[in-house]
Amino acid sequence: MPDNLTTRAARFAPAVDGARKAPESLDEPARTVVFALATETPARVWDWERGIIEEVLLMSGAEFPAQVPLLDAHSRYSVENQLGSLRTLHVEGAALCATAHFSSVPRAEEAFAKVREGHLTDISVGYSVEDAVWIPEGETAFVDGRTFSGPLRVVRKWRVKEGSLTPIGADEQAKARSTAQPETLNQTEAVKMPEDKTKGPEGVRTEPGNTPAPAANDPANNTAAGKRAAASATAPDDAETRAACAEMVSLGVRHGCPEFAEEAIRSGMGLDQFRAKLLDRISSAAESVAPKHSVAVGEGTAEKFQRAATDALLMRSAMTGKPDDQAAPGALELRGYTLKEIARECLRQSGKTASGDAMTMIGRAFTTSDFPAILADVAHKAILRGAEEANETFSVWVGEANASDFKTHTGVALDSFSSLDLVPEGGEYKYGQTSDRGVPYSVATYGKLFAITRQAIVNDDLNALTTIPALMGRAAMRTVGNIVYDLLIKNEALADGNALFSTAHKNLAGSGDTVTVATFGAGVTAMGTHRDGNGAILNLRPAYLIVPIALQAQAFQLLHGQVIGTQAQPNVPNPWANSVTPVPEGRLDGHTALAWYIAASKGFSIDVAWLHGNKVPRVEQRQGWSIDGAEYKVGIDAGAFVADWRGLYKNPGKAA
């Protein structure tokens, strides 16, 4: 990653009861104050490739020296702008904490007095992003053992460069410390400004309120536009006004719109209003040039290695699903690596020690490198592959519904809306009457755990990484299939008190028989003559013939034979040839192997409800606690319900 300096504003403890109050962590004799410098709360930052994005700083990737400068509003042009230093930087949970030590020089004394009196409350951290992962919208990724959903940039490695006292801050989560324990963190957003186009080697990025006024030797003033704006800024006599104008000049020049700063100064616009309008201007420009579809560009070495290692392991297990020439660069070279060697290489890629015995080295890889993310990626792909190859038949004929939560929802029945009325010329449309026959449904969670241990890595056990997850993917879809076919087999009572298949519903054959032209025709007639609540014919047609495996030969003969003639009449056409889709299902053999069913088109018989429309198993990972390795949770959120009994017909069948 480029060594760009990003800033995030923090804030000291707020006033109590409206009164100005110094932070409780302030030590007057030592001239220090303790604060939380940064947190893992997602913040909005500016990215020149993608515009304004969400970013998470992982505390596990924070790097910092023993001491960094404490500056005045990120002014790095002169040592006169240094107010002191930040020391004893350390991570506590989800926060990076530090102690500000103020110098005794007059300028620092003035700043310390404002902190002590409760006037100066905000502080901003400047940091360089060393390694980050971009997660596109709609995708989920495992980063350092945790699950993140896009669009999001997860910063895995970053280095603190400086901290600055600023007049205006944005992050309500990072505050001065009031006690010895970390304060509760409440979610907020900190909007960052784009990077400085006139940056020095570190590539400064600034945010509203944190841009320093240019010093005499500020290169921002060395352009013609900058000099014109600076001339406008020197007109007022009031010192505070001159400072505000100088900051507007700096902001305008840095972000490529000095004329906007000139216009703002001439119109008498205030600094806060100028910042807001400048941010709107930059955001609008970014939206006009931003790509319609976000893509991950500028992929770093860590991301390239992770993709290559993932593809290499999938190739070894014959689960890649794509030819070798489409594998990630480097995958072919890594294909011969064992799991242990992949772990060791992950440590090298992360700059960590790769020596030591196998168990110790692998344990280190689980906690300090991208190794868990690679394993999670492979396991996730194996689970999805298993789900795709589950050969479940319910998806052929059931409809689908969406559930936004786990509460009870109401589906729509065939007669939930009345027929349309004749509207004469100039006549008035009338509101239709809906019935209360909507079917209640809900979803539930089904899941299980599995683990990839250090022993499995040492033994190079690919089954633990691919075969077992694939079987769990199959099991997830099989669980949904069980729910669906239980509705047919158990034949439980519906909301009207009658069994799903019953004489009251007129969808149960009076006597059981095998699949023949006549018995199938009886089901077609029964389904086609169902009426709605107002007595109107619904005109339903069969679309699927669901049979036990034992009856699939009869079903295929009925549906694919062109004639049904006898010896006396050999060329009688088959009225049901290719009329519906046969669905052989083994679960029915486990019940009676005799009963068979007819179903109408999707949405008119049984529906499967998915939470948020997610029809594939979800996977979550965490570092193992009760085992040495990583633990994975596979789950699926689904439910099934009878959308309308009139779209189903059952024949109990009989023994041959």
XYZ file of C-alpha atoms in Angstrom:
656
model
C 0.000 0.000 0.000
C 1.278 3.573 -0.594
C 2.458 5.457 2.432
C -0.457 7.894 2.466
C -1.136 9.716 5.709
C -4.780 9.528 6.749
C -6.283 11.475 9.647
C -9.130 10.595 11.982
C -10.508 13.098 14.448
C -11.075 12.150 18.067
C -12.645 14.113 20.873
C -11.859 14.645 24.523
C -14.480 14.055 27.198
C -17.500 16.379 26.804
C -18.545 19.022 29.272
C -20.768 17.960 32.163
C -24.079 19.775 32.764
C -23.089 22.367 30.182
C -20.008 23.428 32.138
C -16.466 23.357 30.776
C -14.521 20.620 32.485
C -11.052 19.192 31.969
C -10.727 15.437 31.347
C -10.285 13.447 34.533
C -7.172 11.851 33.078
C -5.435 15.228 32.887
C -2.338 15.374 35.114
C -1.542 19.037 35.795
C 1.994 18.625 37.264
C 3.059 16.144 34.587
C 1.319 18.159 31.819
C -0.288 15.000 30.352
C -3.717 13.739 29.349
C -4.712 10.177 28.353
C -7.126 9.513 25.525
C -8.369 6.839 23.094
C -6.678 7.747 19.837
C -8.584 5.434 17.461
C -11.212 2.644 17.540
C -12.430 -0.186 15.304
C -15.677 1.635 14.552
C -16.311 1.883 10.772
C -15.581 5.417 9.554
C -16.195 7.116 6.235
C -12.932 8.062 4.550
C -11.968 9.430 1.166
C -10.404 7.136 -1.410
C -9.364 8.581 -4.773
C -10.121 5.302 -6.530
C -13.615 4.767 -5.106
C -14.719 8.058 -3.579
C -16.087 8.078 -0.019
C -15.909 4.579 1.439
C -16.328 2.835 4.778
C -13.086 1.845 6.508
C -12.320 -0.280 9.573
C -8.977 -0.068 11.358
C -8.103 -3.390 12.965
C -6.373 -2.819 16.280
C -4.493 -6.084 15.774
C -2.659 -4.429 12.891
C -1.737 -1.183 14.651
C 1.955 -0.354 14.660
C 3.497 2.561 16.517
C 6.889 3.698 17.757
C 7.628 4.587 21.349
C 6.851 8.233 20.602
C 5.169 10.274 17.859
C 4.784 14.061 17.519
C 1.843 15.978 18.963
C 1.128 18.692 16.402
C -1.027 21.750 15.983
C -3.748 20.867 13.438
C -1.491 18.540 11.401
C 0.934 21.398 10.625
C 4.107 19.549 9.649
C 5.954 22.400 8.000
C 7.890 23.650 11.030
C 9.061 22.421 14.429
C 7.275 25.454 15.883
C 4.009 23.580 15.264
C 4.986 20.681 17.531
C 3.221 20.978 20.895
C 4.757 17.894 22.479
C 4.612 14.156 21.934
C 2.399 11.090 22.239
C 3.838 8.275 24.332
C 2.896 4.899 25.820
C 0.733 4.036 22.818
C -1.012 0.707 23.417
C -4.078 -1.246 22.322
C -6.870 -1.891 24.812
C -9.587 -4.078 23.299
C -10.992 -2.185 20.307
C -9.195 1.098 21.040
C -5.708 2.521 20.603
C -4.820 4.606 23.660
C -2.022 7.130 24.159
C -0.779 9.784 26.572
C -0.219 13.336 25.312
C 2.817 15.056 26.871
C 2.758 18.836 26.403
C 5.937 20.850 26.030
C 6.633 23.858 28.279
C 7.144 26.285 25.366
C 4.624 29.154 25.227
C 2.685 27.800 22.245
C 2.230 24.386 23.863
C 1.390 26.044 27.200
C -1.423 27.925 25.484
C -2.823 24.698 24.006
C -2.521 22.864 27.338
C -4.360 25.697 29.083
C -7.244 25.373 26.594
C -7.407 21.631 27.271
C -7.301 22.180 31.016
C -10.072 24.786 30.817
C -12.252 22.504 28.688
C -12.188 24.705 25.569
C -10.002 22.510 23.360
C -11.648 19.105 23.178
C -10.646 17.501 19.889
C -7.640 15.496 18.747
C -6.883 13.741 15.447
C -4.657 10.792 14.612
C -2.543 10.677 11.459
C -1.653 7.218 10.171
C -0.363 5.437 7.086
C -2.202 2.435 5.647
C 0.285 -0.377 5.081
C -2.017 -3.279 4.135
C -5.765 -3.321 3.460
C -8.447 -5.542 1.923
C -11.237 -4.113 -0.230
C -14.547 -6.011 0.025
C -16.961 -5.141 -2.831
C -20.652 -4.504 -2.226
C -22.711 -7.660 -1.710
C -19.680 -9.784 -0.809
C -18.473 -11.145 2.519
C -14.863 -11.813 3.436
C -12.925 -13.290 6.336
C -10.178 -10.995 7.565
C -8.051 -11.940 10.539
C -10.612 -14.473 11.731
C -13.598 -12.121 11.490
C -16.414 -11.689 8.987
C -16.921 -8.367 7.202
C -19.521 -7.383 4.610
C -18.871 -4.974 1.753
C -18.594 -2.352 0.582
C -15.799 -1.906 3.089
C -12.032 -1.446 3.301
C -10.531 -3.401 6.191
C -7.103 -2.076 7.167
C -5.062 -4.988 8.443
C -1.831 -3.091 8.984
C -1.415 0.611 9.733
C 1.184 2.794 11.411
C 0.639 5.828 13.614
C 2.598 8.847 12.350
C 1.364 11.710 14.525
C -1.488 13.115 16.584
C -2.841 16.668 16.342
C -4.943 18.983 18.461
C -7.685 20.424 16.229
C -10.535 22.905 16.696
C -13.157 20.567 15.218
C -13.356 16.782 15.422
C -15.786 14.151 14.215
C -15.246 10.805 15.940
C -17.396 10.552 19.071
C -16.001 7.101 19.848
C -12.433 8.070 20.698
C -12.308 10.306 23.754
C -10.028 11.440 26.524
C -9.882 8.854 29.303
C -11.936 9.682 32.396
C -11.046 6.534 34.376
C -8.487 3.743 34.328
C -10.858 1.541 32.263
C -11.787 2.003 28.601
C -14.988 3.959 28.115
C -18.003 2.499 26.326
C -17.730 3.073 22.603
C -20.785 4.325 20.719
C -20.968 4.117 16.949
C -20.347 7.295 14.940
C -19.069 8.288 11.524
C -16.034 10.432 10.753
C -16.063 11.831 7.224
C -12.598 12.277 5.742
C -11.487 14.702 3.043
C -9.489 13.657 -0.023
C -5.753 13.454 -0.025
C -3.523 16.474 -0.538
C -2.580 16.835 -4.196
C 0.441 18.923 -3.145
C 1.530 16.358 -0.604
C 5.082 15.668 0.385
C 6.577 12.168 0.622
C 3.979 10.966 3.150
C 0.965 11.920 1.043
C -1.194 13.775 3.603
C -4.932 13.272 3.640
C -6.938 15.788 5.656
C -10.522 16.157 6.828
C -12.733 19.196 7.517
C -11.378 21.129 10.459
C -8.009 19.413 10.477
C -6.237 21.211 7.616
C -3.462 23.474 8.898
C -3.115 27.064 7.847
C -0.143 27.357 5.491
C 3.123 28.468 6.978
C 5.278 31.056 5.265
C 7.114 28.324 3.400
C 3.961 26.301 2.632
C 4.214 25.051 -0.992
C 0.443 25.565 -1.227
C 1.172 29.310 -1.548
C 3.707 28.879 -4.339
C 1.140 28.745 -7.118
C -0.375 31.716 -8.910
C -3.861 30.759 -7.757
C -2.605 30.316 -4.228
C -1.009 33.767 -4.229
C -4.201 35.371 -5.511
C -6.271 33.670 -2.819
C -3.648 34.507 -0.199
C -3.841 38.165 -1.198
C -7.577 38.111 -0.574
C -6.951 36.460 2.777
C -4.648 39.197 4.073
C -7.140 42.034 3.726
C -9.012 41.697 7.053
C -7.354 43.188 10.119
C -8.871 40.856 12.723
C -6.360 38.079 13.621
C -9.039 35.390 13.929
C -10.520 36.347 10.566
C -7.083 36.279 8.935
C -6.489 32.780 10.319
C -9.838 31.581 8.962
C -9.091 33.055 5.541
C -5.653 31.445 5.528
C -7.172 28.052 6.242
C -9.722 28.514 3.453
C -6.858 29.370 1.083
C -4.992 26.223 2.102
C -8.070 24.037 1.699
C -8.938 25.534 -1.689
C -5.444 25.150 -3.118
C -4.973 21.661 -1.730
C -8.193 20.413 -3.270
C -7.797 22.061 -6.660
C -10.331 24.900 -6.326
C -8.507 28.103 -5.259
C -11.081 30.211 -7.075
C -13.755 28.764 -4.780
C -11.728 29.913 -1.767
C -11.334 33.410 -3.274
C -15.071 33.663 -3.867
C -15.837 32.473 -0.336
C -13.487 35.039 1.224
C -14.911 37.907 -0.834
C -18.475 36.916 0.076
C -17.654 36.842 3.785
C -18.403 33.110 4.127
C -17.507 31.612 7.522
C -14.913 28.873 7.873
C -17.384 26.194 8.995
C -19.727 26.976 6.113
C -16.794 26.897 3.677
C -15.730 23.464 4.932
C -19.260 22.089 4.472
C -19.596 23.496 0.952
C -16.141 22.288 -0.004
C -16.991 18.761 1.159
C -20.217 18.826 -0.888
C -18.246 20.025 -3.909
C -15.682 17.230 -3.610
C -18.342 14.556 -2.981
C -20.317 15.662 -6.048
C -17.194 15.551 -8.198
C -16.367 12.062 -6.940
C -19.878 10.794 -7.705
C -19.653 12.123 -11.270
C -16.466 10.203 -12.016
C -16.937 7.167 -9.778
C -17.453 3.859 -11.603
C -20.937 2.389 -11.481
C -19.592 -0.908 -10.235
C -16.950 -1.009 -7.542
C -13.926 -3.145 -8.357
C -10.881 -4.023 -6.310
C -7.834 -2.405 -7.893
C -4.301 -1.954 -6.773
C -4.266 -5.363 -5.141
C -1.369 -5.684 -2.716
C 1.094 -8.511 -2.272
C -0.836 -9.984 0.658
C -4.095 -10.181 -1.304
C -2.354 -11.731 -4.316
C -0.730 -14.388 -2.173
C -4.016 -15.132 -0.412
C -5.830 -15.691 -3.717
C -3.001 -17.814 -5.073
C -2.848 -19.982 -1.938
C -6.634 -20.442 -1.953
C -6.661 -21.544 -5.590
C -3.659 -23.829 -4.987
C -5.417 -25.683 -2.168
C -8.614 -25.986 -4.219
C -6.578 -27.383 -7.122
C -4.969 -29.959 -4.836
C -8.389 -31.077 -3.648
C -9.852 -31.112 -7.199
C -12.505 -28.584 -6.179
C -11.351 -25.513 -8.084
C -14.048 -25.757 -10.762
C -11.917 -23.864 -13.301
C -8.992 -24.732 -15.596
C -5.412 -24.196 -14.486
C -4.885 -21.255 -16.829
C -7.633 -19.337 -14.994
C -6.122 -19.812 -11.549
C -4.713 -16.856 -9.655
C -1.109 -15.955 -10.529
C 1.225 -18.026 -8.429
C -1.316 -20.764 -7.715
C 0.437 -23.337 -9.888
C 3.697 -22.754 -8.024
C 1.958 -23.156 -4.654
C 0.009 -26.254 -5.682
C 2.803 -28.508 -4.435
C 2.873 -26.879 -0.990
C 1.491 -28.790 1.969
C -0.791 -27.058 4.455
C 2.168 -26.726 6.814
C 4.258 -25.070 4.122
C 1.403 -22.686 3.288
C 1.267 -21.705 6.979
C 5.001 -21.056 7.034
C 4.816 -18.979 3.862
C 1.948 -16.931 5.363
C 4.222 -15.995 8.259
C 6.966 -14.942 5.859
C 4.503 -12.850 3.849
C 3.385 -11.127 7.054
C 6.951 -10.432 8.129
C 6.658 -12.750 11.127
C 9.043 -15.409 12.391
C 8.554 -18.647 10.423
C 10.996 -20.793 12.388
C 10.335 -23.228 15.237
C 8.721 -26.636 15.520
C 5.663 -27.366 13.382
C 3.007 -27.075 16.100
C 4.372 -23.779 17.422
C 4.833 -22.349 13.939
C 1.294 -23.293 12.882
C -0.136 -21.837 16.078
C 1.682 -18.581 15.302
C 0.302 -18.633 11.739
C -3.245 -19.001 13.077
C -2.901 -15.838 15.158
C -0.506 -13.507 13.333
C -0.929 -14.057 9.581
C -3.426 -14.500 6.746
C -3.434 -18.267 7.217
C -6.908 -18.412 8.877
C -8.350 -16.258 6.090
C -6.979 -18.633 3.443
C -8.414 -21.669 5.241
C -11.756 -19.906 5.651
C -11.858 -18.989 1.964
C -11.170 -22.593 0.930
C -13.725 -23.982 3.397
C -16.332 -21.454 2.253
C -15.880 -22.401 -1.404
C -16.060 -26.088 -0.474
C -19.313 -25.525 1.401
C -20.848 -23.699 -1.550
C -19.653 -26.439 -3.903
C -21.274 -29.049 -1.679
C -24.528 -27.071 -1.586
C -24.568 -26.815 -5.389
C -23.974 -30.565 -5.781
C -26.550 -31.601 -3.176
C -28.977 -32.922 -5.860
C -31.967 -31.753 -3.863
C -35.222 -31.987 -5.805
C -37.328 -29.521 -3.818
C -35.858 -26.556 -5.753
C -37.360 -27.987 -8.969
C -40.968 -27.457 -7.938
C -41.310 -25.232 -4.838
C -41.764 -21.478 -4.891
C -39.755 -18.977 -2.882
C -40.552 -16.313 -0.317
C -38.410 -13.777 1.485
C -38.306 -13.117 5.223
C -36.703 -9.964 6.592
C -36.510 -11.371 10.119
C -37.502 -14.344 12.273
C -41.010 -13.039 13.030
C -44.169 -14.609 11.608
C -45.030 -13.320 8.139
C -48.169 -13.779 6.028
C -48.085 -15.235 2.546
C -50.565 -14.608 -0.257
C -53.155 -17.277 -1.098
C -54.708 -17.859 -4.522
C -57.910 -16.052 -3.535
C -56.276 -13.275 -1.523
C -57.663 -10.833 -4.105
C -61.083 -10.810 -5.723
C -61.780 -10.856 -9.474
C -61.668 -7.605 -11.435
C -64.916 -5.707 -12.018
C -66.277 -4.394 -15.303
C -65.590 -0.650 -15.505
C -67.967 1.095 -17.959
C -66.900 4.177 -19.881
C -66.510 7.010 -17.409
C -67.130 4.569 -14.575
C -65.308 4.446 -11.262
C -62.757 1.818 -10.277
C -63.561 0.112 -6.980
C -61.150 -1.212 -4.405
C -60.789 -4.985 -4.404
C -61.550 -7.005 -1.305
C -58.728 -9.154 0.019
C -59.441 -12.300 1.976
C -57.869 -13.286 5.281
C -56.648 -16.623 3.925
C -52.992 -15.574 3.831
C -50.725 -18.331 5.131
C -48.468 -17.551 8.125
C -44.817 -18.548 7.831
C -41.463 -17.909 9.473
C -37.838 -18.993 9.184
C -35.566 -20.734 11.671
C -31.819 -21.240 11.923
C -30.167 -24.610 11.359
C -26.443 -25.092 11.776
C -23.403 -26.952 13.064
C -19.744 -26.407 13.930
C -16.586 -27.958 12.563
C -12.914 -27.251 13.222
C -9.600 -27.264 11.405
C -6.965 -28.143 13.971
C -3.209 -27.742 14.059
C -2.945 -31.533 13.948
C -4.869 -31.557 10.645
C -2.450 -28.971 9.246
C 0.609 -30.975 10.353
C -0.912 -34.124 8.803
C -1.770 -32.219 5.605
C -5.357 -33.433 5.965
C -7.179 -31.819 3.047
C -10.360 -33.703 3.962
C -10.718 -31.497 7.024
C -10.459 -28.426 4.811
C -12.536 -29.446 1.789
C -14.431 -32.737 2.071
C -15.972 -32.101 5.483
C -17.095 -28.536 4.622
C -18.516 -29.801 1.301
C -20.516 -32.440 3.161
C -21.800 -29.757 5.504
C -22.914 -27.712 2.502
C -24.836 -30.739 1.274
C -26.280 -31.252 4.753
C -27.525 -27.661 4.843
C -29.525 -28.070 1.641
C -30.672 -31.537 2.730
C -32.075 -29.974 5.890
C -34.214 -27.603 3.827
C -35.361 -30.550 1.692
C -36.412 -32.423 4.836
C -38.568 -29.472 5.883
C -40.276 -29.340 2.486
C -41.058 -33.040 2.107
C -42.192 -33.350 5.718
C -45.122 -31.150 4.726
C -46.189 -33.742 2.140
C -45.464 -36.821 4.236
C -46.806 -35.716 7.635
C -50.006 -34.244 6.151
C -50.664 -32.056 9.183
C -53.720 -29.855 9.699
C -53.709 -26.360 8.209
C -55.190 -23.182 9.652
C -58.731 -24.232 8.621
C -58.505 -27.373 10.797
C -58.374 -29.791 7.858
C -55.387 -31.909 6.905
C -53.370 -30.695 3.929
C -54.638 -33.634 1.854
C -58.264 -34.350 2.788
C -61.718 -34.872 1.317
C -62.641 -31.437 2.675
C -59.960 -29.922 0.451
C -60.930 -32.150 -2.486
C -57.280 -32.885 -3.188
C -57.068 -36.522 -2.044
C -57.919 -39.478 -4.272
C -60.802 -41.579 -2.958
C -58.885 -44.813 -3.502
C -55.202 -45.400 -3.965
C -53.801 -46.565 -7.257
C -50.607 -46.560 -9.302
C -49.686 -43.845 -11.805
C -51.877 -44.390 -14.867
C -53.560 -42.272 -17.497
C -56.841 -42.490 -15.594
C -55.524 -41.843 -12.066
C -53.365 -38.954 -13.227
C -56.331 -37.547 -15.139
C -58.421 -37.642 -11.961
C -55.817 -35.455 -10.247
C -55.774 -33.036 -13.192
C -59.563 -32.716 -12.976
C -59.571 -32.194 -9.213
C -56.925 -29.462 -9.399
C -58.459 -27.717 -12.401
C -61.927 -27.389 -10.810
C -60.912 -25.751 -7.512
C -62.740 -22.508 -6.723
C -61.766 -19.392 -4.797
C -63.683 -17.994 -1.847
C -66.152 -16.282 -4.167
C -66.915 -19.462 -6.084
C -64.888 -18.605 -9.202
C -62.948 -21.392 -10.940
C -59.171 -20.926 -10.413
C -58.245 -22.954 -13.514
C -55.085 -24.453 -12.014
C -52.963 -26.793 -14.094
C -50.462 -29.446 -12.896
C -46.796 -28.703 -13.540
C -44.995 -31.473 -11.602
C -45.535 -35.160 -10.841
C -43.707 -36.032 -7.598
C -43.174 -39.769 -7.105
C -41.097 -42.197 -5.020
C -38.041 -43.638 -6.754
C -39.940 -46.950 -6.902
C -42.575 -45.348 -9.181
C -40.323 -43.291 -11.401
C -40.478 -45.854 -14.224
C -44.281 -45.604 -14.300
C -44.075 -41.817 -14.163
C -41.596 -41.583 -17.054
C -43.618 -44.052 -19.147
C -46.776 -42.004 -18.581
C -45.179 -38.628 -19.305
C -42.862 -39.554 -22.169
C -44.824 -42.212 -24.032
C -46.527 -40.929 -27.169
C -49.241 -43.620 -27.350
C -51.176 -45.626 -24.792
C -52.725 -48.067 -27.213
C -53.838 -51.596 -26.551
C -53.647 -54.541 -28.882
C -57.085 -53.705 -30.161
C -56.331 -49.959 -30.489
C -52.554 -49.679 -30.796
C -52.237 -45.983 -31.755
C -54.265 -44.126 -29.107
C -52.401 -40.839 -28.342
C -51.187 -40.273 -24.789
C -52.958 -37.104 -23.534
C -50.337 -36.516 -20.831
C -47.193 -36.892 -22.932
C -44.654 -34.199 -21.878
C -47.391 -32.330 -20.023
C -45.604 -32.018 -16.670
C -42.125 -32.493 -15.165
C -41.463 -35.745 -13.258
C -39.716 -35.331 -9.858
C -38.470 -38.623 -8.340
C -37.738 -38.205 -4.603
C -36.154 -40.796 -2.328
C -37.663 -39.395 0.870
C -41.056 -40.674 -0.303
C -39.647 -44.209 -0.546
C -38.663 -43.921 3.090
C -42.325 -43.284 3.939
C -44.564 -45.707 2.002
C -43.011 -45.852 -1.496
C -46.616 -45.892 -2.758
C -48.085 -42.373 -2.503
C -47.541 -39.894 -5.321
C -48.357 -36.225 -5.713
C -49.229 -33.598 -8.307
C -48.151 -29.958 -7.844
C -49.132 -26.797 -9.692
C -46.655 -24.180 -10.920
C -44.129 -22.689 -8.513
C -45.711 -20.407 -5.960
C -49.091 -22.203 -5.937
C -48.270 -25.186 -3.737
C -45.361 -25.066 -1.254
C -42.912 -22.204 -0.779
C -39.510 -22.067 0.888
C -38.782 -18.863 2.785
C -35.181 -17.615 2.984
C -33.899 -15.015 5.420
C -33.040 -11.919 3.362
C -33.265 -14.087 0.234
C -29.990 -15.856 1.063
C -30.314 -19.353 -0.435
C -26.815 -20.619 0.344
C -25.233 -21.640 3.642
C -23.423 -18.909 5.554
C -20.034 -19.497 7.156
C -18.449 -17.759 10.135
C -14.998 -18.296 11.605
C -13.280 -17.653 14.899
C -9.993 -18.569 16.483
C -10.404 -21.842 18.363
C -10.640 -21.678 22.128
C -11.495 -25.221 23.117
C -9.353 -26.606 20.265
C -5.972 -25.700 18.751
C -6.894 -24.240 15.404
C -9.898 -22.462 13.916
C -13.607 -23.119 14.428
C -16.229 -22.664 11.714
C -19.975 -22.276 12.026
C -22.146 -23.313 9.079
C -25.745 -22.205 9.185
C -28.764 -21.638 7.008
C -31.924 -19.675 7.796
C -34.994 -21.107 6.093
C -38.554 -22.336 6.520
C -41.245 -23.978 4.368
C -45.009 -23.567 4.307
C -48.049 -24.561 2.267
C -48.796 -21.553 0.113
C -52.110 -23.032 -1.072
C -53.520 -26.562 -0.719
C -55.406 -26.219 -4.010
C -52.090 -26.422 -5.870
C -51.437 -29.950 -4.496
C -53.037 -33.365 -5.066
C -52.263 -36.734 -3.490
C -52.950 -40.312 -4.509
C -52.170 -42.768 -1.658
C -51.109 -45.386 -4.209
C -51.324 -49.134 -3.828
C -48.990 -52.072 -3.899
C -48.449 -53.602 -7.337
